Short mmCIF file of C-alpha atoms in Angstrom, two decimals:
data_model
loop_
_atom_site.label_atom_id
_atom_site.label_comp_id
_atom_site.label_asym_id
_atom_site.label_seq_id
_atom_site.Cartn_x
_atom_site.Cartn_y
_atom_site.Cartn_z
CA MET A 27 26.73 139.06 52.83
CA ALA A 28 27.06 135.57 51.34
CA ASN A 29 25.28 134.13 54.40
CA ILE A 30 22.12 135.93 53.32
CA PHE A 31 22.00 133.86 50.15
CA ILE A 32 23.98 130.68 50.95
CA ASN A 33 23.43 128.33 53.89
CA GLN A 34 26.06 126.36 55.81
CA TYR A 35 25.74 123.50 53.32
CA GLY A 36 26.75 125.66 50.39
CA ARG A 37 23.22 125.74 48.96
CA LEU A 38 21.00 128.70 48.12
CA ARG A 39 18.70 129.34 51.10
CA SER A 40 15.14 128.02 50.94
CA GLY A 41 13.49 131.44 50.63
CA TRP A 42 15.58 132.28 47.57
CA ARG A 43 14.91 128.81 46.17
CA LEU A 44 11.18 129.55 46.42
CA GLY A 45 11.76 132.82 44.56
CA ALA A 46 13.69 130.97 41.86
CA PHE A 47 10.83 128.48 41.50
CA ILE A 48 8.29 131.28 41.08
CA ALA A 49 10.51 132.91 38.46
CA ALA A 50 10.89 129.56 36.67
CA ILE A 51 7.11 129.06 36.72
CA ILE A 52 6.55 132.46 35.13
CA ALA A 53 9.25 131.95 32.48
CA CYS A 54 8.09 128.43 31.58
CA TYR A 55 4.46 129.51 31.42
CA ILE A 56 5.26 132.41 29.11
CA LEU A 57 7.33 130.24 26.77
CA LEU A 58 5.13 127.14 26.71
CA GLY A 59 1.89 129.08 26.97
CA THR A 60 2.81 131.15 23.94
CA ALA A 61 3.56 127.98 21.97
CA VAL A 62 0.21 126.45 22.98
CA ARG A 63 -1.72 129.61 22.04
CA ILE A 64 -0.02 129.72 18.65
CA GLY A 65 -0.85 126.06 18.09
CA TRP A 66 -4.47 126.63 19.14
CA ALA A 67 -4.76 129.59 16.77
CA ILE A 68 -3.38 127.51 13.89
CA PHE A 69 -5.87 124.77 14.70
CA HIS A 70 -8.77 127.22 14.57
CA ALA A 71 -7.50 128.65 11.30
CA THR A 72 -8.04 125.23 9.70
CA ASN A 73 -11.77 125.48 10.50
CA LEU A 74 -11.69 121.94 11.84
CA ARG A 75 -14.23 121.10 14.51
CA VAL A 76 -13.83 118.49 17.23
CA PRO A 77 -16.42 117.21 19.70
CA TYR A 78 -16.37 118.78 23.18
CA GLU A 79 -14.00 121.55 22.08
CA SER A 80 -14.44 123.50 25.33
CA VAL A 81 -13.57 120.41 27.35
CA LEU A 82 -10.50 119.84 25.20
CA ALA A 83 -9.40 123.45 25.68
CA ASP A 84 -9.80 123.11 29.46
CA LEU A 85 -7.83 119.85 29.41
CA ILE A 86 -5.01 121.43 27.40
CA SER A 87 -4.79 124.37 29.81
CA ARG A 88 -4.52 122.02 32.78
CA ILE A 89 -1.88 119.89 31.05
CA LEU A 90 0.03 123.11 30.34
CA LEU A 91 -0.01 124.00 34.05
CA LEU A 92 1.12 120.48 34.93
CA VAL A 93 4.04 120.55 32.49
CA VAL A 94 5.06 124.03 33.63
CA ALA A 95 5.01 123.05 37.32
CA LEU A 96 6.97 119.85 36.79
CA LEU A 97 9.49 121.47 34.45
CA ALA A 98 10.09 124.40 36.81
CA GLY A 99 10.40 122.02 39.76
CA TYR A 100 12.88 119.80 37.99
CA LEU A 101 14.99 122.71 36.78
CA CYS A 102 15.20 124.14 40.29
CA ALA A 103 15.91 120.76 41.88
CA ARG A 104 18.62 119.96 39.36
CA LEU A 105 20.30 123.32 38.85
CA ILE A 106 20.02 124.75 42.36
CA GLU A 107 20.25 121.66 44.56
CA GLY A 108 21.80 119.06 42.28
CA LEU A 109 18.90 116.65 42.80
CA PRO A 110 17.52 114.04 40.37
CA TRP A 111 14.00 113.88 38.93
CA ARG A 112 12.99 111.22 41.46
CA SER A 113 13.34 113.77 44.28
CA LEU A 114 10.01 115.27 43.11
CA GLY A 115 8.25 112.06 44.23
CA LEU A 116 6.49 111.24 40.98
CA THR A 117 8.43 108.21 39.78
CA LEU A 118 7.10 104.64 39.97
CA HIS A 119 8.88 104.07 43.26
CA ARG A 120 8.15 101.23 45.65
CA LYS A 121 4.56 101.50 46.99
CA TRP A 122 3.58 104.28 44.56
CA LEU A 123 0.41 102.48 43.49
CA TRP A 124 -0.60 101.77 47.10
CA ASP A 125 -0.03 105.44 47.96
CA PHE A 126 -2.25 106.52 45.06
CA LEU A 127 -5.06 104.00 45.71
CA PHE A 128 -5.09 104.49 49.48
CA GLY A 129 -5.04 108.25 48.99
CA SER A 130 -7.96 107.95 46.58
CA ALA A 131 -9.95 105.99 49.17
CA ILE A 132 -9.23 108.65 51.78
CA GLY A 133 -10.36 111.40 49.42
CA ILE A 134 -13.70 109.71 48.71
CA VAL A 135 -14.36 108.80 52.36
CA SER A 136 -13.44 112.31 53.55
CA LEU A 137 -15.84 113.91 51.08
CA ALA A 138 -18.52 111.40 52.00
CA LEU A 139 -18.05 112.39 55.66
CA ALA A 140 -18.61 116.06 54.79
CA VAL A 141 -21.74 115.13 52.83
CA LEU A 142 -22.99 112.95 55.70
CA ILE A 143 -22.56 115.81 58.18
CA ALA A 144 -24.51 118.18 55.93
CA LYS A 145 -27.14 115.50 55.29
CA LEU A 146 -27.66 114.77 58.99
CA ALA A 147 -28.03 118.51 59.58
CA GLY A 148 -30.87 118.50 57.03
CA GLY A 149 -28.92 120.59 54.56
CA LEU A 150 -28.67 118.25 51.57
CA GLN A 151 -31.10 116.01 49.72
CA PHE A 152 -30.19 113.54 46.98
CA THR A 153 -31.96 111.68 44.20
CA ILE A 154 -30.46 109.12 41.83
CA SER A 155 -30.10 110.13 38.18
CA GLY A 156 -32.83 108.64 35.99
CA ARG A 157 -32.37 105.42 34.02
CA ASP A 158 -32.58 107.33 30.76
CA MET A 159 -29.36 109.09 31.77
CA ALA A 160 -27.45 105.92 32.67
CA LEU A 161 -25.11 106.08 29.67
CA GLY A 162 -24.37 109.75 30.28
CA VAL A 163 -23.65 109.04 33.94
CA LEU A 164 -21.22 106.25 33.08
CA ARG A 165 -19.44 108.51 30.60
CA SER A 166 -19.22 111.28 33.18
CA LEU A 167 -17.92 108.97 35.90
CA ALA A 168 -15.18 107.67 33.60
CA GLY A 169 -14.36 110.79 31.63
CA SER A 170 -14.24 113.12 34.63
CA CYS A 171 -11.56 110.91 36.18
CA VAL A 172 -9.06 112.06 33.55
CA LEU A 173 -9.83 115.76 34.02
CA PHE A 174 -9.78 115.58 37.82
CA ILE A 175 -6.52 113.60 37.95
CA ILE A 176 -4.70 115.99 35.61
CA ALA A 177 -6.09 119.07 37.38
CA ALA A 178 -5.17 117.71 40.80
CA LEU A 179 -1.70 116.65 39.68
CA ALA A 180 -1.02 120.13 38.28
CA GLU A 181 -1.93 121.70 41.63
CA GLU A 182 0.06 119.14 43.60
CA ALA A 183 3.15 119.71 41.44
CA MET A 184 2.72 123.46 41.88
CA PHE A 185 2.11 123.57 45.65
CA ARG A 186 3.25 120.26 47.17
CA GLY A 187 6.07 119.76 44.66
CA TYR A 188 9.38 121.58 44.71
CA PRO A 189 8.42 124.48 47.05
CA LEU A 190 7.28 122.30 49.96
CA GLN A 191 10.03 119.75 49.28
CA SER A 192 12.73 122.43 49.33
CA PHE A 193 11.55 123.81 52.67
CA SER A 194 11.44 120.25 54.02
CA ARG A 195 15.11 119.80 53.16
CA ALA A 196 15.83 123.02 55.07
CA LYS A 197 14.02 121.60 58.16
CA LEU A 198 11.34 124.25 57.66
CA ALA A 199 8.42 122.06 56.61
CA TRP A 200 5.84 124.00 58.65
CA ILE A 201 6.91 127.27 57.06
CA GLY A 202 6.65 125.51 53.71
CA ILE A 203 3.11 124.38 54.57
CA PHE A 204 2.11 127.97 55.35
CA LEU A 205 3.79 129.46 52.27
CA THR A 206 2.12 126.93 49.96
CA SER A 207 -1.31 126.64 51.60
CA VAL A 208 -2.04 130.38 51.63
CA PRO A 209 -1.41 130.86 47.88
CA PHE A 210 -3.34 127.63 47.26
CA ALA A 211 -6.31 129.22 49.00
CA MET A 212 -5.85 132.57 47.27
CA VAL A 213 -6.01 131.16 43.73
CA HIS A 214 -9.47 129.76 44.52
CA LEU A 215 -10.86 133.18 45.51
CA TRP A 216 -11.48 133.99 41.83
CA ASN A 217 -13.93 131.08 41.52
CA PRO A 218 -17.65 131.87 41.27
CA ASN A 219 -19.94 131.92 44.33
CA VAL A 220 -17.07 132.39 46.81
CA VAL A 221 -18.17 132.49 50.46
CA PRO A 222 -16.27 135.40 52.10
CA GLY A 223 -13.80 134.18 54.70
CA VAL A 224 -14.99 130.57 54.72
CA THR A 225 -13.76 129.72 51.22
CA PHE A 226 -10.28 131.00 52.03
CA ALA A 227 -10.17 129.27 55.44
CA ASN A 228 -11.39 125.90 54.15
CA THR A 229 -9.13 125.95 51.08
CA ALA A 230 -6.10 126.88 53.22
CA LEU A 231 -7.05 124.01 55.53
CA ALA A 232 -7.24 121.75 52.46
CA GLY A 233 -3.72 122.91 51.58
CA VAL A 234 -2.52 121.82 55.03
CA TRP A 235 -4.41 118.53 54.61
CA LEU A 236 -2.68 117.80 51.31
CA ALA A 237 0.70 118.95 52.61
CA LEU A 238 0.42 116.50 55.50
CA ALA A 239 -0.41 113.78 52.98
CA TYR A 240 2.79 114.63 51.12
CA LEU A 241 4.93 114.73 54.26
CA ARG A 242 3.68 111.30 55.36
CA THR A 243 5.02 109.67 52.18
CA ARG A 244 7.35 112.28 50.56
CA SER A 245 5.63 111.18 47.36
CA LEU A 246 3.16 113.15 45.22
CA TRP A 247 1.16 109.99 44.54
CA PHE A 248 -0.50 110.03 47.97
CA PRO A 249 -1.74 113.67 47.98
CA LEU A 250 -2.68 113.26 44.31
CA GLY A 251 -4.95 110.35 45.24
CA VAL A 252 -6.51 112.32 48.11
CA HIS A 253 -6.99 115.44 45.99
CA TRP A 254 -8.44 114.05 42.75
CA ALA A 255 -10.74 111.58 44.51
CA TRP A 256 -12.23 114.31 46.73
CA ASN A 257 -13.04 116.42 43.65
CA TRP A 258 -14.32 113.43 41.69
CA ALA A 259 -16.62 112.29 44.50
CA LEU A 260 -17.79 115.87 44.97
CA GLY A 261 -18.73 116.49 41.35
CA SER A 262 -19.28 113.07 39.78
CA LEU A 263 -20.75 111.02 42.63
CA PHE A 264 -22.68 113.58 44.69
CA GLY A 265 -23.42 116.16 41.98
CA LEU A 266 -22.17 119.14 44.00
CA PRO A 267 -20.18 122.14 42.75
CA VAL A 268 -16.40 121.72 42.84
CA SER A 269 -14.96 124.90 44.36
CA GLY A 270 -17.96 126.87 43.13
CA ILE A 271 -18.01 125.38 39.63
CA THR A 272 -20.43 122.77 38.27
CA LEU A 273 -18.09 120.60 36.21
CA VAL A 274 -20.02 117.37 35.69
CA SER A 275 -23.16 117.36 33.55
CA HIS A 276 -24.38 113.86 34.49
CA PRO A 277 -23.44 112.99 38.10
CA LEU A 278 -24.55 109.77 39.76
CA LEU A 279 -26.64 111.68 42.31
CA VAL A 280 -28.55 114.93 41.89
CA ALA A 281 -28.12 117.17 44.94
CA LYS A 282 -30.55 119.72 46.34
CA ASP A 283 -29.19 122.26 48.82
CA LEU A 284 -31.69 123.00 51.59
CA GLY A 285 -29.34 125.13 53.71
CA PRO A 286 -28.31 126.66 55.96
CA ALA A 287 -25.42 127.85 53.80
CA TRP A 288 -22.99 128.01 56.74
CA ILE A 289 -23.15 124.20 56.85
CA THR A 290 -23.61 123.29 53.18
CA GLY A 291 -21.65 126.11 51.53
CA GLY A 292 -24.60 127.26 49.44
CA ASN A 293 -23.90 127.87 45.75
CA TYR A 294 -20.14 127.46 46.24
CA GLY A 295 -20.69 123.86 47.27
CA ILE A 296 -19.81 121.97 50.39
CA GLU A 297 -16.24 123.31 50.39
CA GLY A 298 -17.68 126.64 51.54
CA GLY A 299 -19.37 125.30 54.67
CA ALA A 300 -18.69 123.99 58.16
CA ALA A 301 -19.36 120.37 57.15
CA CYS A 302 -16.22 120.53 55.00
CA THR A 303 -14.18 122.06 57.83
CA VAL A 304 -15.01 119.21 60.20
CA ALA A 305 -14.31 116.54 57.56
CA LEU A 306 -10.95 118.07 56.62
CA LEU A 307 -9.85 118.30 60.25
CA ALA A 308 -10.81 114.68 60.92
CA SER A 309 -9.11 113.47 57.73
CA SER A 310 -5.95 115.48 58.48
CA ILE A 311 -5.65 113.85 61.90
CA PHE A 312 -6.13 110.41 60.37
CA ILE A 313 -3.54 111.00 57.65
CA TRP A 314 -0.94 112.20 60.13
CA GLN A 315 -1.56 109.31 62.54
CA THR A 316 -2.09 106.36 60.19
CA ARG A 317 0.62 103.74 59.86
CA LEU A 318 -0.77 102.43 56.58
CA VAL A 319 1.49 104.73 54.56
CA SER A 320 5.11 105.79 54.98
CA ALA A 321 7.98 107.26 52.98
CA THR A 322 10.54 105.05 51.28
CA PRO A 323 14.06 105.49 52.74
CA GLU A 324 15.31 107.15 49.56
CA LEU A 325 12.47 109.68 49.30
CA MET A 326 12.80 110.48 53.00
CA LYS A 327 16.49 111.19 52.56
CA LEU A 328 16.00 113.21 49.37
CA THR A 329 13.45 115.48 51.07
CA SER A 330 14.67 115.80 54.65
CA GLU A 331 18.28 116.99 54.47
CA GLU A 332 20.43 119.36 52.47
CA ASN A 333 22.83 117.88 49.89
CA PRO A 334 21.34 114.36 50.18
CA VAL A 335 22.79 113.08 46.88
CA THR A 336 26.33 113.82 48.01
CA ARG A 337 26.04 111.09 50.62
CA PRO A 338 26.96 107.53 49.57
CA GLU A 339 24.05 106.00 51.48
CA VAL A 340 21.63 107.43 48.91
CA LEU A 341 23.32 105.62 46.09
CA THR A 342 23.26 102.39 48.10
CA ILE A 343 19.56 102.73 48.87
CA HIS A 344 18.68 103.53 45.27
CA ALA A 345 20.66 100.55 43.99
CA ALA A 346 18.92 98.24 46.47
CA GLU A 347 15.50 99.37 45.30
#
């Protein structure tokens, strides 16, 4: 009976570890979410007013999700597998900045490829925002960076954090990709203007795309760069809906959708069309094949074998870095 729960390395099996992570997410969200709601209610009781209150509320909710995901991931890594914080891949490890910047470039180029495909098919038309809106555009370009980075990091910590990492240690990375990409797609089905079938398929493909980015570096910085930059280019540069939602009030370009919707995604935005599918496939192949990024020896060890911290080589590698 013990073999059902414990593997040959004396660790809880990966499926049960995923269940523990989900339970930790729920518990942390209830506790921290309750505290945030109480604090928000007290703030409103003071009758104080702050500019952009709705934006602030959205930012707080995304920070809450980020904290919950990281806290649950750390608790599971530490208590179940005896792993340190750095196993989550979010420390300032060697090459972290390169991973983030290169990932950001890939995200922008990949989105631009999707837009180019739709443009060449005659589905999109763009005009530049007027000069009288220049200040608003600059504010949107800068301010939206913060929101998109935090939102993307919360999703990466939730889906490409502990769950995928734990399955990778169990030599079950492809199962981990499936078990994280499907829920990643499902949570987007509640967004407005969903395209039946296509939204789920493209978002699941995006989950695979981001999982491959994680597996290439075993660091969250690389998929974070890919993820936030795609969303930022989508909403702030090209003025298109981000997963069905218009988030940016003053984008650099103003888009006009001319259809057909099966290419452009219609009201859901380009993520609901075939142009996105082609771009994600091409970008996934590039990410998996490129030699411009790689995992550090320590992160590779911490995410590719059971009980990695019990081995003396890990301590040697960490000391050297």
